Coordinates of C-alpha atoms and ligand atoms in Angstrom, one line a residue:
M1 CA -26.9 3.7 -5.5
S2 CA -23.6 2.3 -6.8
N3 CA -22.4 -0.9 -5.1
R4 CA -18.9 -0.5 -6.4
G5 CA -16.3 -0.7 -3.7
L6 CA -13.6 2.0 -2.9
L7 CA -10.2 1.8 -4.3
V8 CA -7.8 2.8 -1.5
V9 CA -4.2 3.6 -2.0
Y10 CA -2.5 2.9 1.4
A11 CA 1.1 4.0 1.4
G12 CA 3.8 4.8 3.9
A13 CA 7.5 4.2 4.5
S14 CA 8.9 0.7 5.0
G15 CA 8.8 -0.1 8.7
V16 CA 6.1 2.5 9.5
G17 CA 3.7 -0.2 10.7
K18 CA 1.4 -0.4 7.7
G19 CA 1.1 -4.2 8.0
T20 CA 0.1 -4.1 11.6
I21 CA -2.6 -1.4 10.9
M22 CA -3.7 -3.4 7.9
K23 CA -4.2 -6.6 9.9
K24 CA -6.5 -4.7 12.3
L25 CA -8.4 -3.1 9.5
L26 CA -9.1 -6.4 7.9
A27 CA -10.3 -7.8 11.3
A28 CA -12.5 -4.7 12.0
D29 CA -14.2 -4.4 8.6
P30 CA -15.3 -7.5 6.7
N31 CA -15.8 -5.3 3.5
I32 CA -12.1 -4.5 3.3
R33 CA -9.7 -6.6 1.2
L34 CA -6.0 -6.2 0.6
S35 CA -4.7 -6.6 -2.9
V36 CA -1.8 -9.2 -3.1
S37 CA 1.0 -7.8 -5.2
A38 CA 3.6 -9.6 -7.2
T39 CA 7.3 -8.9 -6.4
T40 CA 10.7 -10.0 -7.4
R41 CA 11.9 -9.6 -3.8
A42 CA 12.9 -12.7 -2.0
P43 CA 10.4 -13.9 0.7
R44 CA 11.2 -12.9 4.2
K45 CA 11.0 -15.5 7.0
G46 CA 7.3 -16.4 7.5
E47 CA 6.1 -14.9 4.3
V48 CA 3.9 -17.2 2.2
N49 CA 3.6 -17.2 -1.6
G50 CA 0.1 -15.9 -2.5
R51 CA -0.5 -14.4 1.0
E52 CA 1.9 -11.6 1.5
Y53 CA 3.0 -11.5 -2.1
Y54 CA 3.2 -13.6 -5.3
F55 CA 7.0 -14.1 -5.4
V56 CA 8.0 -14.2 -9.0
T57 CA 11.2 -14.0 -11.1
R58 CA 12.1 -10.9 -13.0
E59 CA 11.2 -12.8 -16.2
E60 CA 7.8 -13.7 -14.9
F61 CA 7.3 -10.1 -13.8
E62 CA 8.2 -8.8 -17.2
N63 CA 5.8 -11.2 -18.9
L64 CA 3.0 -9.8 -16.7
I65 CA 3.9 -6.2 -17.7
A66 CA 3.9 -7.3 -21.4
K67 CA 0.4 -8.9 -20.9
D68 CA -0.8 -5.6 -19.4
G69 CA -1.5 -7.5 -16.2
F70 CA -0.7 -4.7 -13.8
L71 CA -2.7 -1.8 -12.6
E72 CA 0.6 -0.2 -11.7
H73 CA 4.1 -1.4 -11.1
A74 CA 7.4 0.1 -9.9
E75 CA 10.9 -0.6 -8.8
Y76 CA 11.7 -0.1 -5.1
V77 CA 15.2 -0.4 -3.7
G78 CA 16.3 -2.9 -6.4
N79 CA 13.1 -5.0 -6.6
C80 CA 10.0 -4.9 -8.8
Y81 CA 6.5 -4.7 -7.3
G82 CA 3.2 -4.6 -9.1
T83 CA -0.6 -4.8 -8.5
P84 CA -2.3 -7.5 -10.5
K85 CA -5.2 -5.8 -12.3
E86 CA -7.9 -8.5 -12.7
P87 CA -8.5 -9.4 -9.0
V88 CA -8.7 -5.7 -8.0
F89 CA -11.4 -4.9 -10.6
R90 CA -13.3 -8.1 -9.7
M91 CA -13.3 -7.2 -5.9
L92 CA -14.4 -3.6 -6.7
D93 CA -17.2 -4.9 -8.8
E94 CA -18.3 -7.1 -5.9
G95 CA -18.6 -4.0 -3.8
L96 CA -15.5 -4.7 -1.7
D97 CA -13.1 -1.9 -0.6
V98 CA -9.7 -2.8 -2.0
F99 CA -6.5 -1.5 -0.3
L100 CA -3.4 -1.2 -2.4
E101 CA -0.3 -1.2 -0.1
I102 CA 2.1 0.4 -2.5
E103 CA 4.9 2.9 -2.7
L104 CA 4.9 6.4 -4.1
K105 CA 5.6 5.8 -7.8
G106 CA 2.8 3.2 -8.0
F107 CA 0.5 5.7 -6.3
L108 CA 1.2 8.3 -8.9
Q109 CA 0.3 5.9 -11.7
I110 CA -3.0 5.0 -9.9
K111 CA -3.8 8.7 -9.4
E112 CA -3.5 9.1 -13.2
S113 CA -5.7 6.0 -14.1
C114 CA -8.1 6.1 -11.2
P115 CA -8.4 9.8 -10.1
D116 CA -11.3 9.0 -7.7
C117 CA -9.2 6.7 -5.6
L118 CA -8.9 7.4 -1.9
S119 CA -5.3 7.9 -0.8
I120 CA -4.0 7.5 2.7
F121 CA -0.4 8.0 3.7
I122 CA 0.8 6.5 7.0
V123 CA 3.7 8.4 8.7
P124 CA 5.8 7.6 11.7
P125 CA 5.6 10.0 14.7
S126 CA 9.3 10.9 13.9
F127 CA 12.0 9.8 11.6
E128 CA 14.1 8.5 14.5
E129 CA 11.2 6.2 15.4
L130 CA 11.1 4.9 11.9
Q131 CA 14.8 4.2 11.9
A132 CA 14.5 2.4 15.3
R133 CA 11.6 0.2 14.0
L134 CA 13.5 -0.7 10.8
E135 CA 16.6 -1.7 12.7
G136 CA 14.6 -3.5 15.4
R137 CA 12.7 -5.6 12.8
G138 CA 16.0 -7.2 11.8
T139 CA 14.8 -8.4 8.4
E140 CA 17.2 -6.3 6.3
T141 CA 20.9 -5.7 6.0
P142 CA 22.3 -2.3 7.2
E143 CA 22.7 -1.3 3.5
V144 CA 19.1 -2.1 2.6
I145 CA 17.9 -0.3 5.8
A146 CA 19.9 2.8 4.7
A147 CA 18.4 2.6 1.2
R148 CA 14.9 2.2 2.6
L149 CA 15.4 5.2 5.0
K150 CA 16.6 7.3 2.1
T151 CA 13.5 6.4 0.1
A152 CA 11.3 7.0 3.1
R153 CA 12.7 10.5 3.4
E154 CA 12.0 11.2 -0.3
E155 CA 8.5 9.8 0.0
L156 CA 7.7 11.9 3.1
E157 CA 8.3 15.0 1.0
H158 CA 5.4 14.0 -1.1
H159 CA 2.8 13.6 1.7
H160 CA 0.8 16.5 0.3
L161 CA -0.2 14.4 -2.8
F162 CA -2.3 12.1 -0.6
D163 CA -5.9 12.8 0.5
Y164 CA -5.1 12.0 4.1
V165 CA -2.0 11.7 6.3
V166 CA -2.3 9.4 9.3
V167 CA 0.3 9.4 12.1
N168 CA 1.0 5.9 13.5
D169 CA 1.6 7.1 17.0
D170 CA -0.7 4.4 18.4
V171 CA -1.9 1.5 16.2
D172 CA -5.5 1.4 17.5
R173 CA -5.9 5.1 17.2
A174 CA -4.5 5.0 13.6
V175 CA -6.9 2.1 12.7
K176 CA -9.9 4.1 14.0
E177 CA -8.8 7.1 12.0
V178 CA -8.5 5.1 8.8
L179 CA -12.0 3.5 9.4
S180 CA -13.5 6.9 9.9
I181 CA -11.8 8.2 6.7
I182 CA -13.4 5.3 4.7
S183 CA -16.8 5.9 6.2
D184 CA -16.6 9.6 5.6
R185 CA -15.8 9.0 1.9
K186 CA -18.6 6.6 1.5
N187 CA -21.1 8.9 3.1
K188 CA -20.0 11.7 0.7
L189 CA -20.4 9.4 -2.3
A190 CA -23.8 8.3 -1.1
I191 CA -25.0 11.9 -0.9
K192 CA -23.7 12.7 -4.3
E193 CA -25.7 9.8 -5.9
Ligands
5GP1 P1 8.4 -4.6 1.2 O1 9.6 -5.1 0.5 O2 8.8 -3.9 2.5 O3 7.4 -5.6 1.4 O4 7.8 -3.4 0.3 C1 8.6 -2.4 -0.1 C2 7.7 -1.3 -0.6 O5 7.0 -1.7 -1.8 C3 6.6 -0.9 0.4 O6 6.5 0.6 0.4 C4 5.3 -1.5 -0.2 O7 4.2 -0.7 0.1 C5 5.6 -1.4 -1.7 N1 4.8 -2.3 -2.5 C6 4.3 -3.5 -2.2 N2 3.5 -4.0 -3.2 C7 3.6 -3.0 -4.2 C8 3.0 -2.9 -5.5 O8 2.3 -3.8 -6.0 N3 3.3 -1.8 -6.2 C9 4.1 -0.8 -5.7 N4 4.2 0.3 -6.5 N5 4.6 -0.8 -4.5 C10 4.4 -2.0 -3.8

């Protein structure tokens, strides 16, 4: 039986509550890891370099692209984001399930290079709820919120590309659903082998 971990693309609009669900997933399942991306975005209050992201300059980001250091990378509302390749492969080899919290363009690249990945799309109960959450968070300017909502609408139209769509109507319920999706995929893989 293969001990390789699952590669899980975990996507959803900005403000949908992905981070909150992710924290609970990490606490609930010791086999889950979250890949730490590199970004050219400025850190938000409370974000720590190497924990939420590796905060890099555009030049450093471009050097990483040139060195083929990313599994995928994309631009999102004016900033670059990318998944460092080496740590993800290392964790998968160790049998850990690695979550990539990424946007749509990155997911499409992963789907090409790793077609066996498991993909989960988190959606808000309604678009109004998403808008309220983004405004309530207070971490972005009105212009950035508007741009993020526009991107969220575009991304929602692509929900059918994902293996699973999970509605974040209740965080604990959504966490349970994601855990059950993971265990279902593992059971199916175990039967196949
Ligand atoms: P935020 O600025 O709110 O932290 O992230 C903005 C968007 O970029 C979110 O949808 C987030 O999931 C996505 N993102 C974060 N890291 C990566 C990455 O490494 N690659 C891609 N393609 N998207 C990412």
